[in-house]
Amino acid sequence: MKRILVTTALFALSTVSTLAADMAPRTYTKASMVDPSYNWSGLYVGGDLGYQTSGLGLADPRQGVLTYDTKSDGFAGGGHIGYQHQWNHVVLGIEGDYIGATGSTSFATPAVNIFSPGGLGVASTRLKDLWTFGGRAGVAFDNWLPYVTGGYAEGRFGFNAQTLPTGLTQDFSPRFSGVYIGGGVEWAPWKDGWTVAAEYRHYYFDTKTLSVPSSDVFVEQIDFKPKADTVMGRVSYKFGPLFGAY
């Protein structure tokens, strides 16, 4: 029994010594604080493919009673280019994007020239394309990068209307300035230059009252209030960092 107690005491002392050694202060270096297995720094280019839903609210500023909140959806695709740099686990960058969209919506209106009462008209609206430029910020977990993004946006919407039975056509493609905000997750599956990502964005645009030609001699005032959302899959190729590893 005495031998067992001595053995137990020696084992306890050894365990305490080991724990104390593990708890001793350590000196951390830059290399030990950052996982160097993947570096997100660098210039990157790539393509986007996904889904968009958008709308173009229409109203007559003179009457205020004839309004149309149109919605359409369809495929969207485009490209992007950007640069980002990694500091420890923080990744900051800038990016420019272009997205072209498909899909439109049609509706009938009790109007000679869409909003002027007295006849019947048919119209359609659609999102044509989006241009954006902004920044993004993420936190790197090795070869995974969750991030948020936001910045300036410019959208072009198509508006087409036809008066029945005369066939008088209004065709207009106004551009709107605004902002976007969103987020996504990016992954480097092979830990080389290729990455894949999924991203969502919401776009806010200014409301404008614009003059739309309704005939050879008349011009109609219409309030346009656009909106858009995109869910995109992205594939990028990242080149090496320009300013060192981290």
Short mmCIF file of C-alpha atoms in Angstrom, two decimals:
data_model
loop_
_atom_site.label_atom_id
_atom_site.label_comp_id
_atom_site.label_asym_id
_atom_site.label_seq_id
_atom_site.Cartn_x
_atom_site.Cartn_y
_atom_site.Cartn_z
CA MET A 1 0.00 0.00 0.00
CA LYS A 2 2.85 2.35 0.90
CA ARG A 3 4.45 1.73 -2.52
CA ILE A 4 1.13 2.49 -4.26
CA LEU A 5 0.78 5.80 -2.37
CA VAL A 6 4.33 6.86 -3.28
CA THR A 7 3.74 5.97 -6.95
CA THR A 8 0.47 7.91 -6.95
CA ALA A 9 2.15 10.94 -5.37
CA LEU A 10 4.95 10.91 -7.93
CA PHE A 11 2.43 10.66 -10.80
CA ALA A 12 0.45 13.60 -9.38
CA LEU A 13 3.61 15.71 -9.06
CA SER A 14 4.56 14.86 -12.64
CA THR A 15 1.09 15.82 -13.91
CA VAL A 16 1.14 19.16 -12.05
CA SER A 17 4.59 19.95 -13.42
CA THR A 18 3.40 19.23 -16.97
CA LEU A 19 0.32 21.45 -16.55
CA ALA A 20 2.42 24.23 -15.09
CA ALA A 21 4.78 24.06 -18.05
CA ASP A 22 1.83 24.27 -20.45
CA MET A 23 0.44 27.32 -18.62
CA ALA A 24 3.72 29.20 -18.69
CA PRO A 25 3.71 32.43 -20.78
CA ARG A 26 4.67 31.92 -24.41
CA THR A 27 6.16 34.31 -26.91
CA TYR A 28 3.94 34.56 -29.99
CA THR A 29 5.43 35.44 -33.32
CA LYS A 30 3.68 36.71 -36.41
CA ALA A 31 3.94 33.29 -38.00
CA SER A 32 2.34 31.55 -34.99
CA MET A 33 -0.61 33.98 -34.84
CA VAL A 34 -1.61 33.47 -38.48
CA ASP A 35 -2.30 30.26 -40.32
CA PRO A 36 -0.02 30.59 -43.33
CA SER A 37 -1.61 27.71 -45.25
CA TYR A 38 -3.68 30.07 -47.44
CA ASN A 39 -3.16 33.73 -48.31
CA TRP A 40 -6.14 35.73 -49.64
CA SER A 41 -4.04 38.70 -50.80
CA GLY A 42 -3.92 39.44 -54.50
CA LEU A 43 -5.61 40.63 -57.68
CA TYR A 44 -8.53 38.44 -58.80
CA VAL A 45 -10.87 38.21 -61.80
CA GLY A 46 -13.86 35.99 -62.39
CA GLY A 47 -17.40 35.32 -63.56
CA ASP A 48 -20.85 35.40 -61.94
CA LEU A 49 -23.97 33.37 -62.68
CA GLY A 50 -27.21 33.26 -60.74
CA TYR A 51 -30.69 34.67 -60.20
CA GLN A 52 -32.13 38.18 -60.00
CA THR A 53 -35.46 39.58 -58.89
CA SER A 54 -36.27 43.20 -59.64
CA GLY A 55 -39.07 45.68 -59.98
CA LEU A 56 -39.86 49.08 -61.46
CA GLY A 57 -42.53 50.99 -59.58
CA LEU A 58 -44.45 53.34 -61.88
CA ALA A 59 -46.69 56.26 -60.91
CA ASP A 60 -48.24 59.34 -62.48
CA PRO A 61 -47.00 62.37 -60.50
CA ARG A 62 -50.00 64.40 -61.69
CA GLN A 63 -52.72 62.02 -60.55
CA GLY A 64 -51.17 59.73 -57.95
CA VAL A 65 -53.93 57.13 -58.28
CA LEU A 66 -52.67 55.09 -61.23
CA THR A 67 -49.64 53.19 -59.92
CA TYR A 68 -48.01 49.92 -60.95
CA ASP A 69 -45.53 47.92 -58.86
CA THR A 70 -44.03 45.57 -61.43
CA LYS A 71 -41.86 42.60 -60.50
CA SER A 72 -39.75 40.32 -62.69
CA ASP A 73 -37.11 37.66 -62.21
CA GLY A 74 -34.72 35.63 -64.30
CA PHE A 75 -31.15 34.52 -64.80
CA ALA A 76 -28.25 36.93 -64.40
CA GLY A 77 -24.59 36.70 -65.32
CA GLY A 78 -21.50 38.84 -65.59
CA GLY A 79 -17.96 39.35 -64.38
CA HIS A 80 -15.89 40.99 -61.65
CA ILE A 81 -12.38 42.23 -60.96
CA GLY A 82 -10.88 43.27 -57.64
CA TYR A 83 -7.92 43.46 -55.34
CA GLN A 84 -7.72 42.49 -51.66
CA HIS A 85 -5.07 42.25 -48.95
CA GLN A 86 -4.86 40.12 -45.82
CA TRP A 87 -3.66 41.39 -42.44
CA ASN A 88 -3.56 38.48 -39.99
CA HIS A 89 -7.13 37.14 -40.31
CA VAL A 90 -8.69 40.36 -41.67
CA VAL A 91 -9.13 40.71 -45.44
CA LEU A 92 -10.02 44.08 -47.03
CA GLY A 93 -10.47 44.81 -50.71
CA ILE A 94 -12.16 46.72 -53.53
CA GLU A 95 -14.15 45.29 -56.43
CA GLY A 96 -15.96 46.27 -59.63
CA ASP A 97 -18.78 44.17 -61.16
CA TYR A 98 -21.01 44.04 -64.21
CA ILE A 99 -24.19 41.91 -64.33
CA GLY A 100 -26.60 41.51 -67.25
CA ALA A 101 -30.11 40.24 -66.52
CA THR A 102 -32.92 38.35 -68.25
CA GLY A 103 -36.63 38.20 -67.49
CA SER A 104 -39.44 40.75 -67.82
CA THR A 105 -43.00 41.34 -66.69
CA SER A 106 -46.00 42.55 -68.69
CA PHE A 107 -49.19 44.22 -67.51
CA ALA A 108 -52.25 45.96 -68.93
CA THR A 109 -53.19 49.54 -68.06
CA PRO A 110 -56.41 51.54 -68.52
CA ALA A 111 -54.52 54.27 -70.36
CA VAL A 112 -53.98 55.67 -73.84
CA ASN A 113 -50.36 56.54 -73.05
CA ILE A 114 -50.00 54.37 -69.93
CA PHE A 115 -51.26 56.95 -67.44
CA SER A 116 -53.55 59.25 -69.42
CA PRO A 117 -57.07 57.77 -68.92
CA GLY A 118 -59.25 57.03 -71.90
CA GLY A 119 -58.05 53.83 -73.52
CA LEU A 120 -56.18 50.57 -73.07
CA GLY A 121 -52.44 50.05 -73.01
CA VAL A 122 -50.02 47.18 -72.45
CA ALA A 123 -46.56 47.62 -70.97
CA SER A 124 -43.53 45.66 -69.82
CA THR A 125 -40.56 46.38 -67.59
CA ARG A 126 -37.28 44.59 -66.97
CA LEU A 127 -33.86 44.92 -65.39
CA LYS A 128 -31.23 45.19 -68.14
CA ASP A 129 -27.92 45.44 -66.30
CA LEU A 130 -26.12 46.50 -63.12
CA TRP A 131 -22.74 48.19 -62.65
CA THR A 132 -21.19 48.32 -59.19
CA PHE A 133 -18.01 49.47 -57.51
CA GLY A 134 -17.35 49.07 -53.80
CA GLY A 135 -15.44 47.41 -51.03
CA ARG A 136 -15.57 44.20 -49.10
CA ALA A 137 -14.31 43.05 -45.70
CA GLY A 138 -13.93 39.50 -44.43
CA VAL A 139 -12.40 37.29 -41.78
CA ALA A 140 -10.22 34.45 -43.09
CA PHE A 141 -10.41 30.95 -41.62
CA ASP A 142 -7.63 29.27 -43.58
CA ASN A 143 -9.15 28.75 -47.06
CA TRP A 144 -12.66 29.98 -46.07
CA LEU A 145 -13.59 33.67 -46.23
CA PRO A 146 -16.99 34.93 -45.02
CA TYR A 147 -17.37 38.61 -45.98
CA VAL A 148 -19.66 41.62 -46.30
CA THR A 149 -19.71 43.95 -49.30
CA GLY A 150 -21.21 47.30 -50.28
CA GLY A 151 -20.76 50.40 -52.40
CA TYR A 152 -22.04 52.35 -55.39
CA ALA A 153 -24.51 50.82 -57.87
CA GLU A 154 -25.95 51.88 -61.21
CA GLY A 155 -28.88 50.05 -62.77
CA ARG A 156 -30.51 50.24 -66.22
CA PHE A 157 -34.18 49.29 -66.51
CA GLY A 158 -36.21 48.78 -69.66
CA PHE A 159 -39.71 50.28 -70.02
CA ASN A 160 -41.89 49.56 -73.04
CA ALA A 161 -45.54 50.52 -73.51
CA GLN A 162 -47.96 50.26 -76.40
CA THR A 163 -51.31 51.99 -76.82
CA LEU A 164 -54.18 49.93 -78.19
CA PRO A 165 -55.52 49.98 -80.85
CA THR A 166 -53.31 52.73 -82.32
CA GLY A 167 -50.02 50.88 -81.75
CA LEU A 168 -48.26 54.00 -80.43
CA THR A 169 -45.11 52.76 -78.63
CA GLN A 170 -43.10 54.18 -75.76
CA ASP A 171 -39.64 52.63 -75.35
CA PHE A 172 -37.37 53.94 -72.62
CA SER A 173 -34.22 52.66 -70.81
CA PRO A 174 -33.51 54.95 -67.86
CA ARG A 175 -30.44 54.58 -65.64
CA PHE A 176 -30.57 54.97 -61.87
CA SER A 177 -27.83 55.58 -59.31
CA GLY A 178 -27.86 54.00 -55.88
CA VAL A 179 -26.02 51.75 -53.45
CA TYR A 180 -25.80 48.04 -52.73
CA ILE A 181 -25.13 45.96 -49.62
CA GLY A 182 -24.66 42.23 -49.25
CA GLY A 183 -22.49 39.38 -48.12
CA GLY A 184 -21.17 35.97 -49.03
CA VAL A 185 -18.80 33.10 -48.34
CA GLU A 186 -15.76 32.31 -50.50
CA TRP A 187 -13.80 29.05 -50.54
CA ALA A 188 -10.46 28.05 -52.04
CA PRO A 189 -11.01 24.30 -52.48
CA TRP A 190 -7.62 23.45 -53.97
CA LYS A 191 -5.60 26.12 -52.16
CA ASP A 192 -4.23 27.51 -55.41
CA GLY A 193 -5.47 30.45 -57.49
CA TRP A 194 -9.08 29.24 -57.97
CA THR A 195 -11.90 30.17 -55.59
CA VAL A 196 -15.68 29.72 -55.56
CA ALA A 197 -18.25 31.80 -53.69
CA ALA A 198 -21.96 32.35 -53.08
CA GLU A 199 -23.13 35.95 -52.63
CA TYR A 200 -26.36 37.88 -52.00
CA ARG A 201 -26.85 41.61 -52.73
CA HIS A 202 -29.68 44.09 -52.27
CA TYR A 203 -29.72 47.26 -54.39
CA TYR A 204 -31.25 50.61 -53.40
CA PHE A 205 -31.91 53.15 -56.19
CA ASP A 206 -33.08 56.75 -56.32
CA THR A 207 -36.66 57.51 -57.30
CA LYS A 208 -36.84 59.76 -60.37
CA THR A 209 -39.52 61.65 -62.25
CA LEU A 210 -38.59 61.35 -65.93
CA SER A 211 -40.02 62.59 -69.20
CA VAL A 212 -41.08 59.75 -71.50
CA PRO A 213 -42.07 60.54 -75.11
CA SER A 214 -45.67 59.40 -75.60
CA SER A 215 -45.96 60.56 -79.22
CA ASP A 216 -44.17 62.71 -81.74
CA VAL A 217 -45.36 65.86 -79.98
CA PHE A 218 -46.29 64.90 -76.40
CA VAL A 219 -44.04 64.05 -73.45
CA GLU A 220 -45.36 62.24 -70.38
CA GLN A 221 -44.07 62.55 -66.80
CA ILE A 222 -43.63 59.23 -64.98
CA ASP A 223 -42.25 58.44 -61.53
CA PHE A 224 -39.83 55.48 -61.61
CA LYS A 225 -38.90 53.64 -58.39
CA PRO A 226 -36.58 50.67 -59.14
CA LYS A 227 -35.36 47.85 -56.89
CA ALA A 228 -33.30 44.70 -57.32
CA ASP A 229 -31.82 41.68 -55.52
CA THR A 230 -29.29 39.14 -56.78
CA VAL A 231 -28.11 35.72 -55.60
CA MET A 232 -24.97 34.74 -57.48
CA GLY A 233 -22.47 31.93 -57.69
CA ARG A 234 -18.95 33.17 -58.40
CA VAL A 235 -15.77 31.59 -59.74
CA SER A 236 -12.53 33.60 -59.49
CA TYR A 237 -8.87 33.23 -60.23
CA LYS A 238 -6.58 34.98 -57.73
CA PHE A 239 -3.09 36.09 -58.64
CA GLY A 240 -0.31 36.49 -56.09
CA PRO A 241 -0.12 39.35 -53.55
CA LEU A 242 1.51 42.61 -54.61
CA PHE A 243 2.72 43.78 -51.19
CA GLY A 244 4.08 40.74 -49.42
CA ALA A 245 2.39 37.82 -47.75
CA TYR A 246 0.47 39.62 -44.94
#
